[in-house]
Tab-separated table of C-alpha atoms in Angstrom:
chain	number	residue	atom	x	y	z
G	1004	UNK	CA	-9.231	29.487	-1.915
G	1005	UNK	CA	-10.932	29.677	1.353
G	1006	UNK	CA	-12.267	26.292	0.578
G	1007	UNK	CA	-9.124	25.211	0.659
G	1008	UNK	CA	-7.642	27.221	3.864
G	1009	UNK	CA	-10.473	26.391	5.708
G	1010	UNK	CA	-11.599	22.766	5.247
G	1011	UNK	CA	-10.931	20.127	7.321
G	1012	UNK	CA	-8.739	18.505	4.658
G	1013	UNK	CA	-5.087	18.816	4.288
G	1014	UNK	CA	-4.422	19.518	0.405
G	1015	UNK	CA	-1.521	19.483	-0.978
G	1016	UNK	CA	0.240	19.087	-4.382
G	1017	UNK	CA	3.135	16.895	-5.035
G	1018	UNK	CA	5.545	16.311	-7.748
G	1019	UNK	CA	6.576	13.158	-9.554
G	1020	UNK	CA	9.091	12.634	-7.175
G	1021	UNK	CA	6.680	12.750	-4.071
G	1022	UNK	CA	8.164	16.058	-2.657
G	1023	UNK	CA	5.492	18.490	-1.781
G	1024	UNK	CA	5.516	22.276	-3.342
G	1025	UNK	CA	2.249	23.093	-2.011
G	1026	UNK	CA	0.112	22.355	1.493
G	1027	UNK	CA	-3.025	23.905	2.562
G	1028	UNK	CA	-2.350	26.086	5.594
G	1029	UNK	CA	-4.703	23.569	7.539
G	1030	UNK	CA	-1.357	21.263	7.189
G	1031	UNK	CA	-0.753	22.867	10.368
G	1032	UNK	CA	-3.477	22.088	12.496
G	1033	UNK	CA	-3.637	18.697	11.325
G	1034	UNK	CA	-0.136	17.839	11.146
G	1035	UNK	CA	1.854	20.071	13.454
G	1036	UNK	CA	4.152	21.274	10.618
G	1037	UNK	CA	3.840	24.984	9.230
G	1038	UNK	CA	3.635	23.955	5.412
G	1039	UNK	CA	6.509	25.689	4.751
G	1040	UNK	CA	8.448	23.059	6.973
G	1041	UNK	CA	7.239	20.334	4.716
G	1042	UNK	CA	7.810	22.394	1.080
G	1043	UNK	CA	10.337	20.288	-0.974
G	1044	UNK	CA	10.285	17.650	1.438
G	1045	UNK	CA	9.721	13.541	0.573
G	1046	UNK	CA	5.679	12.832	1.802
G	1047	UNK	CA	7.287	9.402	1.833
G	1048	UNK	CA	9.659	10.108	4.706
G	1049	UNK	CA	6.665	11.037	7.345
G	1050	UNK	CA	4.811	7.630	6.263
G	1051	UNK	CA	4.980	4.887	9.081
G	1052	UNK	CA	7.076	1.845	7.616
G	1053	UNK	CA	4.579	-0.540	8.398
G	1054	UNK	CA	2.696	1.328	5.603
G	1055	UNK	CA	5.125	2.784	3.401
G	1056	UNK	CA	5.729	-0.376	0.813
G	1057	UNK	CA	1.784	-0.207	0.579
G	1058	UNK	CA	1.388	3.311	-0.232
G	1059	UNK	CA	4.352	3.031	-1.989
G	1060	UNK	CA	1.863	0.635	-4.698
G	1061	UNK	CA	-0.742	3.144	-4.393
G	1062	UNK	CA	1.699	6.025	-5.661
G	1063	UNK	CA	3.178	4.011	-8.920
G	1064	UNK	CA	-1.087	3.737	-9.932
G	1065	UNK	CA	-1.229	7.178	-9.639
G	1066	UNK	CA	2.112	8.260	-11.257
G	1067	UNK	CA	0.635	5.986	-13.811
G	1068	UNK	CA	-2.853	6.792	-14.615
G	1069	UNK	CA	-5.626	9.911	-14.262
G	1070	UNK	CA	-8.382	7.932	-12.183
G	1071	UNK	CA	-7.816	8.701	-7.937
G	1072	UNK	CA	-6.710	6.764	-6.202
G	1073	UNK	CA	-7.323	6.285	-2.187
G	1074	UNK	CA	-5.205	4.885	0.721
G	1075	UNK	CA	-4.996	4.887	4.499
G	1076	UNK	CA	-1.788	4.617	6.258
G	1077	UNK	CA	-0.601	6.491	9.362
G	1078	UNK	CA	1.354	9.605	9.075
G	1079	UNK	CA	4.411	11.396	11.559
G	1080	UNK	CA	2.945	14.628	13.143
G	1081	UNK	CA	5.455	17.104	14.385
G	1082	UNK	CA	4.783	16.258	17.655
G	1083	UNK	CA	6.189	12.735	16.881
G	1084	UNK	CA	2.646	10.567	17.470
G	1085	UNK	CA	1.336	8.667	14.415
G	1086	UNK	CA	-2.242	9.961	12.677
G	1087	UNK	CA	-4.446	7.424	10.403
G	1088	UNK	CA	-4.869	9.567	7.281
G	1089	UNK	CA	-7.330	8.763	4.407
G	1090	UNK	CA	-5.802	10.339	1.541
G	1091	UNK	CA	-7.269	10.548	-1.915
G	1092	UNK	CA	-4.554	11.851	-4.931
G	1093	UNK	CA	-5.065	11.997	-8.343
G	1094	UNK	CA	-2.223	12.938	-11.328
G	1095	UNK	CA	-2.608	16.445	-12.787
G	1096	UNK	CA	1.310	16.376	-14.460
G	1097	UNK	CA	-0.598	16.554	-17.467
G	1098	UNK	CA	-2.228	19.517	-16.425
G	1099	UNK	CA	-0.336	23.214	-17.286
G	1100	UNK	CA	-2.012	25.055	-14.731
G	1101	UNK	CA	-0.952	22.250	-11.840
G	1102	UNK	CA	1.658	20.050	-13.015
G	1103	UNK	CA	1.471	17.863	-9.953
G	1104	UNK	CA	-0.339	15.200	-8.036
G	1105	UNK	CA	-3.371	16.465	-6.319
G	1106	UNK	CA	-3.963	14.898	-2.521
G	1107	UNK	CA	-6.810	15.546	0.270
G	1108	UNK	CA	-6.134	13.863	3.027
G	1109	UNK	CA	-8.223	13.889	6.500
G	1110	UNK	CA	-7.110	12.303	10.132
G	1111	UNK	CA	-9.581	9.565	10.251
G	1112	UNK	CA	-7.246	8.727	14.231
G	1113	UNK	CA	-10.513	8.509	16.139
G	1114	UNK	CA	-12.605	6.481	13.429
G	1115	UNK	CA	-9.748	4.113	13.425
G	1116	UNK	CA	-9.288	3.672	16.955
G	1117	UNK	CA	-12.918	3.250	17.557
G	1118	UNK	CA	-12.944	0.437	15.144
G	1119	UNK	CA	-9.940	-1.081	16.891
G	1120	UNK	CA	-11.836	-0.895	19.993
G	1121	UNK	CA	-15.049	-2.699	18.445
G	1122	UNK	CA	-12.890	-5.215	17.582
G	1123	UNK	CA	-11.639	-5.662	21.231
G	1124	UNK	CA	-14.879	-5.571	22.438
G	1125	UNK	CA	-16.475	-8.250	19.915
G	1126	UNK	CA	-13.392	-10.698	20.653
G	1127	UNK	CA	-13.479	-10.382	24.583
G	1128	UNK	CA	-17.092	-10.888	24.089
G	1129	UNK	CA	-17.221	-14.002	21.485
G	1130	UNK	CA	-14.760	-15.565	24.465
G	1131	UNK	CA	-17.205	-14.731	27.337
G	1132	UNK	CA	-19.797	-16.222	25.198
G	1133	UNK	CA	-17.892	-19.366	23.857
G	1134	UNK	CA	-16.389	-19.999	27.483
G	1135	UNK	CA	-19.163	-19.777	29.469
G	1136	UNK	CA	-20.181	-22.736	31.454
G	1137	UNK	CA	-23.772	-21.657	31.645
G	1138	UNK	CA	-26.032	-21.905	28.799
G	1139	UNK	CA	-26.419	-19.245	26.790
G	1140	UNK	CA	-28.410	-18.689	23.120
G	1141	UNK	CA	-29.617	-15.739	21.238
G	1142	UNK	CA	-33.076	-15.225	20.021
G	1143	UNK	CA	-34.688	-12.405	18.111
G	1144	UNK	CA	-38.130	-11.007	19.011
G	1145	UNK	CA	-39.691	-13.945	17.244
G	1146	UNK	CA	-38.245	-16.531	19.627
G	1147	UNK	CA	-35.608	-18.461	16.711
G	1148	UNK	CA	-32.266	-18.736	17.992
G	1149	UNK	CA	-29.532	-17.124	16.548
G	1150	UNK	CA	-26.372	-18.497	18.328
G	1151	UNK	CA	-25.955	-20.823	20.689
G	1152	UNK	CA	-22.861	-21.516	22.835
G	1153	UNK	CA	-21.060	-25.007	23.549
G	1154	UNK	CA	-22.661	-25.553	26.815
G	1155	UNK	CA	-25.562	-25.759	24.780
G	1156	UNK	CA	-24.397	-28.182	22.359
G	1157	UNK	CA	-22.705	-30.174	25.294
G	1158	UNK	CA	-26.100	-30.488	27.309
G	1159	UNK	CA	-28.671	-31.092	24.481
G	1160	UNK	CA	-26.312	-33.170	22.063
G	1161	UNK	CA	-27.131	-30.675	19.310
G	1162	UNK	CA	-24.977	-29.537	16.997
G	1163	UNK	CA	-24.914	-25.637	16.189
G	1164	UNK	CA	-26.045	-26.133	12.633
G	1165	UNK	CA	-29.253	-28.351	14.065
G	1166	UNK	CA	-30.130	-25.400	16.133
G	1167	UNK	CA	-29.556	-22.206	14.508
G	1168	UNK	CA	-32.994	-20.715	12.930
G	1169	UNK	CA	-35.403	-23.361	15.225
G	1170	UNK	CA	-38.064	-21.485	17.232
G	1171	UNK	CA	-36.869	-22.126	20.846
G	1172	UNK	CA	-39.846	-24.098	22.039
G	1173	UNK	CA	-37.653	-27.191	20.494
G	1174	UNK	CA	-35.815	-27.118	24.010
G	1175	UNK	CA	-39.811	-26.866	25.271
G	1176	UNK	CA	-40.747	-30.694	26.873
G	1177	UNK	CA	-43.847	-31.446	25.346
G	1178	UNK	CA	-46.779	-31.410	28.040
G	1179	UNK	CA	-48.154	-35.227	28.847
């Protein structure tokens, strides 16, 4: 059990019916919430709506079948913010000794947002890159060009496709 107490996982058992009857004590370091604040409650009703028809899906596999099943989806701490958690459950009802569905879940917040911030990052730069007046290309260490940009295109009256993988002496003038 002090696997369990310990971990960095929330675990937690749930009935049929979605209402938990068991968290790790973790619950409340991740969470906010003592587990006893949560015991009997809907997991459902702490599930952001933007996510709640899809983990909704996610649920009826595993109310229907023993394989686990995985989902992310942001979850209502007691302080009010919302958490990405990556939860993994799997359907013991069968099972005397649990009679429940088994979750881990883990706050994957700063994963997420660093993603979402990549993203940001590659889009602002793709649009400094396509909107630049200058010409700009990419290369790799052999001297082949990787991307081009449409000042490129506009000035040499090559297409992208006509470009892409040609050793860059092609923009070379030969010597007379």
């Amino acid at each position: 059990l002090p696997l369990v107490e310990q971990g960095a996982d929330l675990i937690g058992l749930l009935d049929s019916a979605g209402d938990f009857f068991y968290l790790s004590p973790n619950t409340a370091r991740i969470l906010g919430y003592r587990p006893e604040d949560l015991h009997n409650k809907k997991a459902f009703d702490l599930i952001h709506p933007d996510d709640l028809e899809r983990v909704e899906m996610v649920w009826s596999k595993v109310l229907s079948c023993r394989e686990k099943q995985e989902v992310i989806f942001r979850y209502k701490t007691a302080s009010g913010n919302w958490i990405w958690m990556e939860t993994s459950a799997c359907n013991y009802l069968h099972n005397p000794n649990i009679r429940g569905i088994a979750i881990t879940s883990n706050d994957i917040s700063q994963r997420i947002e660093k993603n979402i911030e990549l993203e940001r990052s590659k889009k602002q730069y793709k649009a400094l890159f396509e909107n630049n007046s200058d010409l700009v290309y990419y290369q790799d260490s052999d001297g082949y060009i990787l991307d081009i940009n449409a000042a490129v295109t506009e000035v040499y009256g090559l297409s992208k496709e006509s470009v892409i993988n040609k050793h860059t002496s092609i923009f070379i003038a030969p010597d007379k």
